[in-house]
N, C-alpha and C. Protein backbone atom coordinates (compact mmCIF):
# COMPACT_ATOMS: atom_id res chain seq x y z
N MET A 1 14.34 28.27 -16.02
CA MET A 1 13.48 27.95 -14.89
C MET A 1 14.27 27.19 -13.82
N THR A 2 13.88 27.42 -12.59
CA THR A 2 14.52 26.71 -11.48
C THR A 2 14.24 25.22 -11.59
N THR A 3 15.26 24.42 -11.35
CA THR A 3 15.08 22.98 -11.36
C THR A 3 14.26 22.57 -10.14
N THR A 4 13.31 21.68 -10.36
CA THR A 4 12.50 21.18 -9.26
C THR A 4 12.58 19.67 -9.23
N PHE A 5 12.03 19.11 -8.17
CA PHE A 5 11.90 17.67 -8.03
C PHE A 5 10.94 17.11 -9.07
N LEU A 6 10.01 17.93 -9.51
CA LEU A 6 9.01 17.51 -10.50
C LEU A 6 9.57 17.64 -11.90
N ARG A 7 9.06 16.77 -12.80
CA ARG A 7 9.54 16.76 -14.17
C ARG A 7 8.37 16.99 -15.12
N PRO A 8 8.63 17.49 -16.32
CA PRO A 8 7.55 17.76 -17.28
C PRO A 8 6.67 16.53 -17.51
N GLY A 9 5.37 16.76 -17.44
CA GLY A 9 4.42 15.70 -17.70
C GLY A 9 4.17 14.75 -16.56
N ASP A 10 4.74 15.00 -15.39
CA ASP A 10 4.54 14.10 -14.25
C ASP A 10 3.05 13.97 -13.90
N ARG A 11 2.66 12.74 -13.61
CA ARG A 11 1.38 12.49 -12.94
C ARG A 11 1.69 12.35 -11.46
N VAL A 12 1.07 13.22 -10.66
CA VAL A 12 1.36 13.29 -9.24
C VAL A 12 0.16 12.78 -8.46
N LEU A 13 0.36 11.72 -7.71
CA LEU A 13 -0.70 11.16 -6.88
C LEU A 13 -0.53 11.62 -5.44
N LEU A 14 -1.59 12.21 -4.90
CA LEU A 14 -1.62 12.56 -3.48
C LEU A 14 -2.61 11.63 -2.80
N THR A 15 -2.16 10.93 -1.76
CA THR A 15 -3.04 9.96 -1.14
C THR A 15 -2.83 9.93 0.37
N GLY A 16 -3.76 9.27 1.05
CA GLY A 16 -3.72 9.21 2.50
C GLY A 16 -5.12 9.13 3.08
N ASP A 17 -5.33 9.91 4.14
CA ASP A 17 -6.60 9.87 4.87
C ASP A 17 -7.43 11.12 4.60
N SER A 18 -8.25 11.53 5.57
CA SER A 18 -9.18 12.63 5.35
C SER A 18 -8.49 13.95 5.08
N VAL A 19 -7.28 14.14 5.61
CA VAL A 19 -6.58 15.41 5.38
C VAL A 19 -6.30 15.60 3.89
N THR A 20 -6.06 14.52 3.18
CA THR A 20 -5.88 14.58 1.72
C THR A 20 -7.23 14.52 1.00
N ASP A 21 -8.10 13.63 1.44
CA ASP A 21 -9.42 13.44 0.83
C ASP A 21 -10.19 14.76 0.76
N TRP A 22 -10.54 15.29 1.87
CA TRP A 22 -11.17 16.59 2.12
C TRP A 22 -12.08 17.11 1.02
N GLY A 23 -13.21 16.45 0.88
CA GLY A 23 -14.25 16.95 0.00
C GLY A 23 -14.15 16.52 -1.45
N ARG A 24 -13.26 15.59 -1.76
CA ARG A 24 -13.20 15.18 -3.17
C ARG A 24 -14.45 14.37 -3.52
N ASP A 25 -14.82 14.46 -4.76
CA ASP A 25 -15.98 13.74 -5.28
C ASP A 25 -15.51 12.36 -5.72
N ARG A 26 -15.88 11.32 -4.97
CA ARG A 26 -15.41 9.98 -5.26
C ARG A 26 -15.88 9.47 -6.63
N SER A 27 -16.96 10.07 -7.16
CA SER A 27 -17.47 9.63 -8.46
C SER A 27 -16.72 10.27 -9.62
N ASP A 28 -15.85 11.23 -9.32
CA ASP A 28 -15.07 11.94 -10.34
C ASP A 28 -13.61 11.68 -10.11
N PRO A 29 -12.96 10.86 -10.93
CA PRO A 29 -11.56 10.52 -10.70
C PRO A 29 -10.60 11.70 -10.80
N THR A 30 -11.07 12.82 -11.35
CA THR A 30 -10.20 13.99 -11.45
C THR A 30 -10.41 14.98 -10.29
N SER A 31 -11.38 14.71 -9.42
CA SER A 31 -11.69 15.63 -8.33
C SER A 31 -10.53 15.70 -7.33
N LEU A 32 -10.16 16.91 -6.95
CA LEU A 32 -9.05 17.12 -6.03
C LEU A 32 -9.50 17.52 -4.63
N GLY A 33 -10.80 17.75 -4.44
CA GLY A 33 -11.29 18.13 -3.12
C GLY A 33 -11.04 19.59 -2.82
N HIS A 34 -11.21 19.95 -1.53
CA HIS A 34 -11.11 21.35 -1.13
C HIS A 34 -9.96 21.60 -0.15
N GLY A 35 -9.07 20.64 -0.01
CA GLY A 35 -7.97 20.79 0.93
C GLY A 35 -6.65 21.12 0.26
N TYR A 36 -5.56 20.65 0.85
CA TYR A 36 -4.24 21.01 0.33
C TYR A 36 -3.98 20.45 -1.06
N ALA A 37 -4.60 19.31 -1.40
CA ALA A 37 -4.36 18.72 -2.73
C ALA A 37 -4.77 19.68 -3.83
N GLY A 38 -5.93 20.27 -3.70
CA GLY A 38 -6.40 21.22 -4.70
C GLY A 38 -5.55 22.47 -4.76
N ILE A 39 -5.10 22.94 -3.58
CA ILE A 39 -4.26 24.14 -3.54
C ILE A 39 -2.91 23.86 -4.19
N VAL A 40 -2.35 22.70 -3.89
CA VAL A 40 -1.08 22.30 -4.50
C VAL A 40 -1.19 22.28 -6.03
N ALA A 41 -2.25 21.65 -6.52
CA ALA A 41 -2.43 21.56 -7.98
C ALA A 41 -2.61 22.93 -8.61
N ALA A 42 -3.41 23.77 -7.95
CA ALA A 42 -3.66 25.11 -8.48
C ALA A 42 -2.39 25.94 -8.56
N LEU A 43 -1.64 25.98 -7.47
CA LEU A 43 -0.46 26.83 -7.42
C LEU A 43 0.68 26.26 -8.26
N ALA A 44 0.83 24.94 -8.27
CA ALA A 44 1.88 24.34 -9.11
C ALA A 44 1.59 24.64 -10.58
N GLY A 45 0.31 24.53 -10.96
CA GLY A 45 -0.05 24.83 -12.34
C GLY A 45 0.16 26.29 -12.70
N ALA A 46 -0.15 27.18 -11.76
CA ALA A 46 0.02 28.61 -12.02
C ALA A 46 1.49 29.00 -12.08
N ARG A 47 2.30 28.40 -11.20
CA ARG A 47 3.70 28.80 -11.12
C ARG A 47 4.56 28.12 -12.16
N ARG A 48 4.22 26.90 -12.53
CA ARG A 48 5.04 26.16 -13.49
C ARG A 48 4.16 25.51 -14.57
N PRO A 49 3.48 26.32 -15.37
CA PRO A 49 2.64 25.75 -16.44
C PRO A 49 3.46 24.96 -17.44
N ASP A 50 4.74 25.28 -17.55
CA ASP A 50 5.60 24.57 -18.49
C ASP A 50 5.77 23.09 -18.14
N LEU A 51 5.52 22.74 -16.88
CA LEU A 51 5.68 21.35 -16.48
C LEU A 51 4.48 20.47 -16.88
N ALA A 52 3.33 21.11 -17.16
CA ALA A 52 2.14 20.36 -17.59
C ALA A 52 1.86 19.17 -16.67
N LEU A 53 1.78 19.44 -15.38
CA LEU A 53 1.59 18.38 -14.39
C LEU A 53 0.14 17.92 -14.33
N GLU A 54 -0.05 16.67 -14.00
CA GLU A 54 -1.40 16.12 -13.74
C GLU A 54 -1.44 15.68 -12.29
N PHE A 55 -2.45 16.14 -11.56
CA PHE A 55 -2.58 15.78 -10.15
C PHE A 55 -3.82 14.90 -9.94
N LEU A 56 -3.66 13.88 -9.11
CA LEU A 56 -4.76 12.99 -8.73
C LEU A 56 -4.83 12.91 -7.21
N ASN A 57 -6.05 12.87 -6.68
CA ASN A 57 -6.26 12.73 -5.24
C ASN A 57 -6.98 11.41 -4.98
N ARG A 58 -6.37 10.58 -4.14
CA ARG A 58 -7.01 9.32 -3.75
C ARG A 58 -7.03 9.16 -2.23
N GLY A 59 -7.08 10.29 -1.52
CA GLY A 59 -7.23 10.22 -0.07
C GLY A 59 -8.61 9.68 0.28
N VAL A 60 -8.68 8.92 1.37
CA VAL A 60 -9.95 8.40 1.87
C VAL A 60 -10.04 8.66 3.36
N GLY A 61 -11.04 9.42 3.77
CA GLY A 61 -11.22 9.76 5.16
C GLY A 61 -11.31 8.54 6.05
N GLY A 62 -10.62 8.60 7.19
CA GLY A 62 -10.65 7.51 8.15
C GLY A 62 -9.60 6.44 7.93
N ASP A 63 -8.88 6.50 6.83
CA ASP A 63 -7.91 5.45 6.54
C ASP A 63 -6.76 5.41 7.54
N THR A 64 -6.43 4.20 7.95
CA THR A 64 -5.18 3.92 8.65
C THR A 64 -4.16 3.47 7.59
N SER A 65 -2.95 3.24 8.03
CA SER A 65 -1.93 2.77 7.08
C SER A 65 -2.31 1.40 6.50
N ALA A 66 -2.93 0.53 7.30
CA ALA A 66 -3.33 -0.79 6.81
C ALA A 66 -4.44 -0.65 5.76
N MET A 67 -5.36 0.30 5.96
CA MET A 67 -6.45 0.49 5.01
C MET A 67 -5.93 1.07 3.70
N LEU A 68 -4.98 1.97 3.78
CA LEU A 68 -4.37 2.52 2.57
C LEU A 68 -3.61 1.42 1.82
N ARG A 69 -2.91 0.59 2.57
CA ARG A 69 -2.18 -0.51 1.94
C ARG A 69 -3.13 -1.46 1.22
N ALA A 70 -4.30 -1.70 1.82
CA ALA A 70 -5.25 -2.65 1.23
C ALA A 70 -5.79 -2.20 -0.12
N ARG A 71 -5.80 -0.88 -0.36
CA ARG A 71 -6.32 -0.37 -1.64
C ARG A 71 -5.19 0.18 -2.52
N TRP A 72 -3.97 -0.14 -2.18
CA TRP A 72 -2.81 0.42 -2.87
C TRP A 72 -2.77 0.05 -4.35
N GLU A 73 -3.15 -1.18 -4.67
CA GLU A 73 -3.11 -1.62 -6.07
C GLU A 73 -4.01 -0.76 -6.97
N PRO A 74 -5.34 -0.70 -6.69
CA PRO A 74 -6.19 0.08 -7.58
C PRO A 74 -6.05 1.59 -7.44
N ASP A 75 -5.72 2.06 -6.23
CA ASP A 75 -5.73 3.50 -5.98
C ASP A 75 -4.35 4.16 -6.07
N ALA A 76 -3.34 3.36 -6.37
CA ALA A 76 -2.00 3.94 -6.52
C ALA A 76 -1.28 3.29 -7.71
N LEU A 77 -0.94 2.03 -7.58
CA LEU A 77 -0.13 1.39 -8.63
C LEU A 77 -0.81 1.41 -9.99
N ALA A 78 -2.11 1.12 -10.01
CA ALA A 78 -2.81 1.05 -11.30
C ALA A 78 -2.89 2.40 -12.01
N LEU A 79 -2.71 3.50 -11.27
CA LEU A 79 -2.75 4.83 -11.85
C LEU A 79 -1.43 5.23 -12.50
N GLU A 80 -0.39 4.46 -12.24
CA GLU A 80 0.94 4.67 -12.82
C GLU A 80 1.47 6.10 -12.66
N PRO A 81 1.45 6.63 -11.44
CA PRO A 81 2.02 7.96 -11.23
C PRO A 81 3.55 7.93 -11.25
N GLN A 82 4.12 9.04 -11.66
CA GLN A 82 5.58 9.19 -11.56
C GLN A 82 5.98 9.68 -10.17
N VAL A 83 5.07 10.41 -9.52
CA VAL A 83 5.31 10.95 -8.19
C VAL A 83 4.18 10.51 -7.27
N VAL A 84 4.54 9.99 -6.09
CA VAL A 84 3.56 9.54 -5.11
C VAL A 84 3.79 10.30 -3.82
N SER A 85 2.75 11.02 -3.38
CA SER A 85 2.81 11.77 -2.12
C SER A 85 1.89 11.09 -1.12
N VAL A 86 2.43 10.75 0.06
CA VAL A 86 1.67 10.00 1.06
C VAL A 86 1.65 10.77 2.37
N LEU A 87 0.46 10.90 2.93
CA LEU A 87 0.26 11.44 4.28
C LEU A 87 -0.70 10.51 4.99
N VAL A 88 -0.18 9.67 5.87
CA VAL A 88 -1.02 8.72 6.60
C VAL A 88 -0.37 8.43 7.95
N GLY A 89 -1.19 8.15 8.95
CA GLY A 89 -0.64 7.78 10.25
C GLY A 89 -1.41 8.31 11.44
N ILE A 90 -2.08 9.45 11.27
CA ILE A 90 -2.78 10.01 12.43
C ILE A 90 -3.92 9.11 12.86
N ASN A 91 -4.56 8.42 11.93
CA ASN A 91 -5.65 7.52 12.32
C ASN A 91 -5.13 6.27 13.01
N ASP A 92 -3.92 5.84 12.68
CA ASP A 92 -3.31 4.73 13.40
C ASP A 92 -3.18 5.09 14.89
N THR A 93 -2.86 6.35 15.14
CA THR A 93 -2.78 6.84 16.52
C THR A 93 -4.16 7.07 17.12
N TRP A 94 -5.00 7.75 16.39
CA TRP A 94 -6.33 8.16 16.90
C TRP A 94 -7.16 6.95 17.32
N ARG A 95 -7.14 5.87 16.49
CA ARG A 95 -7.96 4.69 16.80
C ARG A 95 -7.53 4.02 18.09
N ARG A 96 -6.29 4.18 18.45
CA ARG A 96 -5.84 3.63 19.75
C ARG A 96 -6.57 4.30 20.89
N TYR A 97 -6.77 5.61 20.77
CA TYR A 97 -7.34 6.38 21.88
C TYR A 97 -8.85 6.48 21.85
N ASP A 98 -9.47 6.45 20.68
CA ASP A 98 -10.93 6.58 20.66
C ASP A 98 -11.64 5.23 20.52
N SER A 99 -10.91 4.21 20.06
CA SER A 99 -11.56 2.91 19.83
C SER A 99 -10.82 1.74 20.47
N GLY A 100 -9.67 2.02 21.06
CA GLY A 100 -8.91 0.93 21.65
C GLY A 100 -8.34 -0.03 20.64
N VAL A 101 -8.08 0.46 19.42
CA VAL A 101 -7.54 -0.37 18.34
C VAL A 101 -6.14 0.16 17.98
N PRO A 102 -5.11 -0.39 18.58
CA PRO A 102 -3.77 0.13 18.32
C PRO A 102 -3.15 -0.45 17.06
N THR A 103 -2.25 0.31 16.47
CA THR A 103 -1.37 -0.17 15.40
C THR A 103 0.04 0.09 15.89
N SER A 104 0.82 -0.95 16.02
CA SER A 104 2.18 -0.76 16.53
C SER A 104 3.01 0.04 15.53
N THR A 105 4.08 0.62 16.05
CA THR A 105 5.00 1.35 15.16
C THR A 105 5.58 0.42 14.11
N ALA A 106 5.86 -0.82 14.49
CA ALA A 106 6.42 -1.80 13.54
C ALA A 106 5.42 -2.11 12.44
N GLU A 107 4.16 -2.26 12.79
CA GLU A 107 3.12 -2.51 11.78
C GLU A 107 2.99 -1.33 10.84
N TYR A 108 3.02 -0.13 11.41
CA TYR A 108 2.95 1.09 10.60
C TYR A 108 4.12 1.17 9.62
N GLU A 109 5.30 0.87 10.12
CA GLU A 109 6.48 0.92 9.24
C GLU A 109 6.39 -0.14 8.14
N ASP A 110 5.88 -1.32 8.49
CA ASP A 110 5.73 -2.37 7.51
C ASP A 110 4.73 -1.96 6.42
N ASN A 111 3.61 -1.36 6.83
CA ASN A 111 2.60 -0.94 5.87
C ASN A 111 3.15 0.15 4.92
N LEU A 112 3.71 1.19 5.51
CA LEU A 112 4.21 2.30 4.70
C LEU A 112 5.38 1.85 3.83
N GLY A 113 6.27 1.07 4.41
CA GLY A 113 7.43 0.59 3.66
C GLY A 113 7.04 -0.28 2.48
N ALA A 114 6.03 -1.14 2.69
CA ALA A 114 5.59 -2.03 1.60
C ALA A 114 4.99 -1.23 0.46
N MET A 115 4.22 -0.18 0.80
CA MET A 115 3.64 0.64 -0.26
C MET A 115 4.71 1.36 -1.07
N LEU A 116 5.67 1.93 -0.39
CA LEU A 116 6.73 2.65 -1.09
C LEU A 116 7.56 1.71 -1.94
N SER A 117 7.91 0.56 -1.38
CA SER A 117 8.74 -0.38 -2.13
C SER A 117 8.04 -0.88 -3.39
N SER A 118 6.74 -1.15 -3.29
CA SER A 118 6.03 -1.65 -4.47
C SER A 118 5.96 -0.58 -5.55
N ALA A 119 5.74 0.69 -5.14
CA ALA A 119 5.68 1.77 -6.13
C ALA A 119 7.05 2.04 -6.73
N ALA A 120 8.09 1.88 -5.95
CA ALA A 120 9.44 2.06 -6.47
C ALA A 120 9.80 0.94 -7.43
N ASP A 121 9.49 -0.30 -7.05
CA ASP A 121 9.87 -1.45 -7.85
C ASP A 121 9.09 -1.51 -9.17
N ARG A 122 7.79 -1.27 -9.09
CA ARG A 122 6.96 -1.43 -10.28
C ARG A 122 6.98 -0.18 -11.17
N LEU A 123 6.98 0.99 -10.55
CA LEU A 123 6.81 2.22 -11.30
C LEU A 123 8.07 3.08 -11.39
N GLY A 124 9.04 2.80 -10.53
CA GLY A 124 10.19 3.70 -10.45
C GLY A 124 9.78 5.07 -9.94
N ALA A 125 8.76 5.10 -9.09
CA ALA A 125 8.18 6.37 -8.62
C ALA A 125 9.14 7.14 -7.73
N ARG A 126 8.98 8.44 -7.74
CA ARG A 126 9.61 9.34 -6.79
C ARG A 126 8.57 9.68 -5.71
N PHE A 127 9.06 9.96 -4.50
CA PHE A 127 8.13 10.09 -3.38
C PHE A 127 8.23 11.44 -2.67
N VAL A 128 7.05 11.88 -2.20
CA VAL A 128 6.95 12.97 -1.25
C VAL A 128 6.27 12.36 -0.02
N LEU A 129 6.93 12.42 1.11
CA LEU A 129 6.36 11.91 2.35
C LEU A 129 6.06 13.07 3.27
N VAL A 130 4.80 13.14 3.68
CA VAL A 130 4.35 14.21 4.57
C VAL A 130 4.19 13.63 5.96
N GLU A 131 4.82 14.25 6.94
CA GLU A 131 4.69 13.76 8.31
C GLU A 131 3.24 13.85 8.77
N PRO A 132 2.72 12.81 9.45
CA PRO A 132 1.46 12.99 10.15
C PRO A 132 1.69 14.00 11.27
N PHE A 133 0.67 14.76 11.60
CA PHE A 133 0.88 15.86 12.54
C PHE A 133 -0.29 15.97 13.50
N LEU A 134 -0.04 16.64 14.61
CA LEU A 134 -1.06 16.88 15.64
C LEU A 134 -0.71 18.17 16.35
N VAL A 135 -1.70 19.05 16.47
CA VAL A 135 -1.55 20.22 17.34
C VAL A 135 -2.68 20.12 18.38
N ALA A 136 -2.33 19.75 19.58
CA ALA A 136 -3.33 19.42 20.59
C ALA A 136 -4.25 20.60 20.89
N VAL A 137 -5.54 20.34 20.83
CA VAL A 137 -6.53 21.36 21.21
C VAL A 137 -7.33 20.92 22.43
N THR A 138 -7.20 19.66 22.82
CA THR A 138 -7.83 19.16 24.04
C THR A 138 -6.75 18.55 24.93
N PRO A 139 -6.92 18.59 26.23
CA PRO A 139 -5.88 18.09 27.13
C PRO A 139 -5.49 16.64 26.86
N ASP A 140 -6.45 15.80 26.50
CA ASP A 140 -6.14 14.39 26.29
C ASP A 140 -5.26 14.15 25.07
N GLN A 141 -5.26 15.10 24.14
CA GLN A 141 -4.46 14.89 22.92
C GLN A 141 -2.96 14.98 23.17
N HIS A 142 -2.57 15.61 24.28
CA HIS A 142 -1.14 15.66 24.59
C HIS A 142 -0.57 14.25 24.75
N ALA A 143 -1.38 13.33 25.27
CA ALA A 143 -0.92 11.96 25.47
C ALA A 143 -0.70 11.23 24.16
N TRP A 144 -1.31 11.71 23.09
CA TRP A 144 -1.17 11.05 21.79
C TRP A 144 0.27 11.09 21.27
N ARG A 145 1.05 12.05 21.77
CA ARG A 145 2.43 12.20 21.24
C ARG A 145 3.22 10.93 21.45
N GLU A 146 2.96 10.22 22.54
CA GLU A 146 3.69 8.97 22.81
C GLU A 146 3.54 7.99 21.67
N ASP A 147 2.35 7.98 21.06
CA ASP A 147 2.05 7.06 19.96
C ASP A 147 2.46 7.64 18.61
N LEU A 148 2.26 8.95 18.43
CA LEU A 148 2.49 9.57 17.13
C LEU A 148 3.96 9.82 16.84
N ASP A 149 4.72 10.26 17.83
CA ASP A 149 6.11 10.64 17.58
C ASP A 149 6.94 9.51 16.96
N PRO A 150 6.78 8.26 17.41
CA PRO A 150 7.53 7.18 16.74
C PRO A 150 7.11 6.98 15.29
N ARG A 151 5.87 7.28 14.95
CA ARG A 151 5.44 7.16 13.55
C ARG A 151 6.11 8.25 12.70
N ILE A 152 6.21 9.44 13.25
CA ILE A 152 6.90 10.51 12.53
C ILE A 152 8.35 10.12 12.27
N ALA A 153 8.98 9.49 13.26
CA ALA A 153 10.36 9.02 13.08
C ALA A 153 10.43 7.98 11.96
N VAL A 154 9.41 7.13 11.84
CA VAL A 154 9.36 6.15 10.75
C VAL A 154 9.31 6.85 9.40
N VAL A 155 8.46 7.87 9.29
CA VAL A 155 8.34 8.61 8.03
C VAL A 155 9.68 9.22 7.65
N ARG A 156 10.36 9.80 8.61
CA ARG A 156 11.66 10.41 8.33
C ARG A 156 12.67 9.37 7.89
N ARG A 157 12.65 8.22 8.54
CA ARG A 157 13.59 7.14 8.21
C ARG A 157 13.32 6.60 6.80
N LEU A 158 12.05 6.39 6.48
CA LEU A 158 11.71 5.88 5.16
C LEU A 158 11.97 6.92 4.07
N ALA A 159 11.81 8.18 4.42
CA ALA A 159 12.13 9.24 3.46
C ALA A 159 13.61 9.19 3.08
N ALA A 160 14.45 9.00 4.09
CA ALA A 160 15.89 8.89 3.81
C ALA A 160 16.20 7.64 3.00
N GLU A 161 15.55 6.54 3.35
CA GLU A 161 15.80 5.27 2.65
C GLU A 161 15.42 5.34 1.18
N HIS A 162 14.29 6.02 0.90
CA HIS A 162 13.79 6.07 -0.48
C HIS A 162 14.18 7.38 -1.19
N ARG A 163 15.02 8.18 -0.54
CA ARG A 163 15.44 9.47 -1.11
C ARG A 163 14.23 10.32 -1.49
N ALA A 164 13.26 10.30 -0.61
CA ALA A 164 12.03 11.03 -0.83
C ALA A 164 12.18 12.49 -0.39
N VAL A 165 11.30 13.32 -0.92
CA VAL A 165 11.15 14.67 -0.39
C VAL A 165 10.33 14.56 0.90
N LEU A 166 10.81 15.16 1.96
CA LEU A 166 10.10 15.13 3.24
C LEU A 166 9.45 16.47 3.51
N VAL A 167 8.15 16.44 3.82
CA VAL A 167 7.44 17.65 4.23
C VAL A 167 7.30 17.59 5.74
N PRO A 168 8.03 18.43 6.49
CA PRO A 168 8.07 18.32 7.95
C PRO A 168 6.85 18.98 8.60
N ALA A 169 5.68 18.40 8.35
CA ALA A 169 4.42 19.04 8.71
C ALA A 169 4.23 19.19 10.22
N ASP A 170 4.70 18.23 11.00
CA ASP A 170 4.44 18.28 12.44
C ASP A 170 5.08 19.51 13.08
N GLY A 171 6.35 19.72 12.77
CA GLY A 171 7.02 20.89 13.31
C GLY A 171 6.45 22.20 12.74
N LEU A 172 6.04 22.14 11.49
CA LEU A 172 5.46 23.32 10.84
C LEU A 172 4.18 23.78 11.56
N PHE A 173 3.30 22.82 11.84
CA PHE A 173 2.07 23.16 12.53
C PHE A 173 2.33 23.57 13.98
N ALA A 174 3.30 22.93 14.62
CA ALA A 174 3.63 23.31 16.00
C ALA A 174 4.13 24.74 16.06
N ALA A 175 4.99 25.11 15.12
CA ALA A 175 5.52 26.48 15.10
C ALA A 175 4.42 27.49 14.81
N ALA A 176 3.51 27.15 13.90
CA ALA A 176 2.39 28.05 13.59
C ALA A 176 1.49 28.21 14.80
N ALA A 177 1.24 27.13 15.55
CA ALA A 177 0.35 27.20 16.71
C ALA A 177 0.92 28.08 17.80
N VAL A 178 2.25 28.12 17.90
CA VAL A 178 2.88 28.99 18.91
C VAL A 178 2.57 30.46 18.62
N ARG A 179 2.49 30.78 17.33
CA ARG A 179 2.24 32.18 16.95
C ARG A 179 0.80 32.60 17.22
N THR A 180 -0.12 31.66 17.18
CA THR A 180 -1.54 32.00 17.32
C THR A 180 -2.18 31.04 18.33
N SER A 181 -2.81 29.97 17.80
CA SER A 181 -3.36 28.92 18.65
C SER A 181 -3.44 27.65 17.82
N SER A 182 -3.53 26.53 18.47
CA SER A 182 -3.62 25.26 17.75
C SER A 182 -4.86 25.23 16.86
N ALA A 183 -5.99 25.67 17.42
CA ALA A 183 -7.26 25.59 16.69
C ALA A 183 -7.30 26.49 15.46
N ALA A 184 -6.41 27.48 15.40
CA ALA A 184 -6.36 28.35 14.22
C ALA A 184 -5.87 27.58 12.99
N TRP A 185 -5.18 26.48 13.22
CA TRP A 185 -4.56 25.74 12.12
C TRP A 185 -5.18 24.36 11.92
N ALA A 186 -5.66 23.74 13.00
CA ALA A 186 -6.35 22.45 12.91
C ALA A 186 -7.45 22.49 13.96
N TYR A 187 -8.68 22.61 13.52
CA TYR A 187 -9.77 22.96 14.45
C TYR A 187 -9.99 21.92 15.54
N ASP A 188 -9.67 20.64 15.23
CA ASP A 188 -9.81 19.60 16.25
C ASP A 188 -8.46 18.98 16.59
N GLY A 189 -7.39 19.66 16.20
CA GLY A 189 -6.05 19.16 16.44
C GLY A 189 -5.49 18.32 15.31
N VAL A 190 -6.38 17.80 14.46
CA VAL A 190 -5.99 16.88 13.39
C VAL A 190 -6.34 17.43 12.01
N HIS A 191 -7.59 17.89 11.84
CA HIS A 191 -8.06 18.35 10.53
C HIS A 191 -7.79 19.84 10.36
N PRO A 192 -7.07 20.20 9.32
CA PRO A 192 -6.71 21.61 9.16
C PRO A 192 -7.90 22.52 8.90
N THR A 193 -7.75 23.75 9.33
CA THR A 193 -8.65 24.83 8.93
C THR A 193 -8.26 25.27 7.51
N THR A 194 -8.97 26.24 6.98
CA THR A 194 -8.60 26.76 5.67
C THR A 194 -7.16 27.26 5.68
N ALA A 195 -6.79 27.99 6.73
CA ALA A 195 -5.42 28.48 6.84
C ALA A 195 -4.43 27.32 6.99
N GLY A 196 -4.83 26.30 7.71
CA GLY A 196 -3.97 25.13 7.87
C GLY A 196 -3.70 24.41 6.57
N PHE A 197 -4.73 24.31 5.74
CA PHE A 197 -4.53 23.70 4.42
C PHE A 197 -3.60 24.57 3.58
N GLY A 198 -3.73 25.86 3.69
CA GLY A 198 -2.81 26.75 2.97
C GLY A 198 -1.37 26.56 3.44
N LEU A 199 -1.20 26.44 4.74
CA LEU A 199 0.12 26.22 5.32
C LEU A 199 0.73 24.92 4.81
N LEU A 200 -0.07 23.87 4.80
CA LEU A 200 0.41 22.57 4.35
C LEU A 200 0.73 22.57 2.86
N ALA A 201 -0.12 23.19 2.08
CA ALA A 201 0.12 23.25 0.63
C ALA A 201 1.40 24.02 0.32
N GLU A 202 1.61 25.14 0.98
CA GLU A 202 2.82 25.92 0.73
C GLU A 202 4.06 25.12 1.11
N ALA A 203 3.97 24.37 2.21
CA ALA A 203 5.12 23.55 2.64
C ALA A 203 5.40 22.46 1.62
N TRP A 204 4.35 21.85 1.08
CA TRP A 204 4.52 20.81 0.06
C TRP A 204 5.20 21.41 -1.19
N LEU A 205 4.71 22.55 -1.61
CA LEU A 205 5.26 23.19 -2.80
C LEU A 205 6.71 23.64 -2.58
N ASP A 206 6.99 24.16 -1.41
CA ASP A 206 8.37 24.55 -1.10
C ASP A 206 9.30 23.35 -1.15
N ALA A 207 8.81 22.22 -0.60
CA ALA A 207 9.64 21.02 -0.51
C ALA A 207 10.02 20.48 -1.88
N VAL A 208 9.12 20.60 -2.85
CA VAL A 208 9.41 20.08 -4.20
C VAL A 208 9.98 21.14 -5.13
N GLY A 209 10.19 22.34 -4.61
CA GLY A 209 10.86 23.37 -5.40
C GLY A 209 9.94 24.22 -6.24
N VAL A 210 8.66 24.29 -5.87
CA VAL A 210 7.71 25.12 -6.61
C VAL A 210 7.06 26.13 -5.64
N GLY A 211 7.85 26.60 -4.70
CA GLY A 211 7.34 27.58 -3.76
C GLY A 211 7.23 28.95 -4.39
N ALA A 212 6.63 29.86 -3.64
CA ALA A 212 6.46 31.23 -4.12
C ALA A 212 7.83 31.87 -4.27
N ARG A 213 8.00 32.59 -5.36
CA ARG A 213 9.28 33.25 -5.60
C ARG A 213 9.22 34.69 -5.16
């Protein structure tokens, strides 16, 4: 079998905001929702049953990086995953424009960095970092790039620092939108369509070495 980033018996935690949450049943700790998390688990299990992976989803819709950090102990560290996948940041940007509540790039880096460091120190976890992404569908969303692009740079920098697998989602969605339209992949520019979730799941699987052969 092809060597992958994943190891036999890994517990894989996928966490972040609504893009990860996406329909999971909060009363069922095994619920994976209807977005990319469920697709990732399904295809990884089908392609590499020998790895006997366990997937957990702890995404919470609306979360900023500070909100994810606040629940990091019970929703990440206490679960003792070997692999931690994080996608967070678009709400840090969005709240600046819809609510006037900014999160500086430095605060974002501090939040994300603290979460990764604690999981590395306590659990020896391996990381998958997914870039926050935006494909503008309204004229005002083009202005969001000024706020979002530095956050994407933070994710890339922390991925290098922690030797994480990086899922380059922002460029992936931008390239897909050129072929069709932004709304075909993220109906409001942020939340993926069914096809968008498929695109993101395939990118995640490719990044960890469990892509389609």
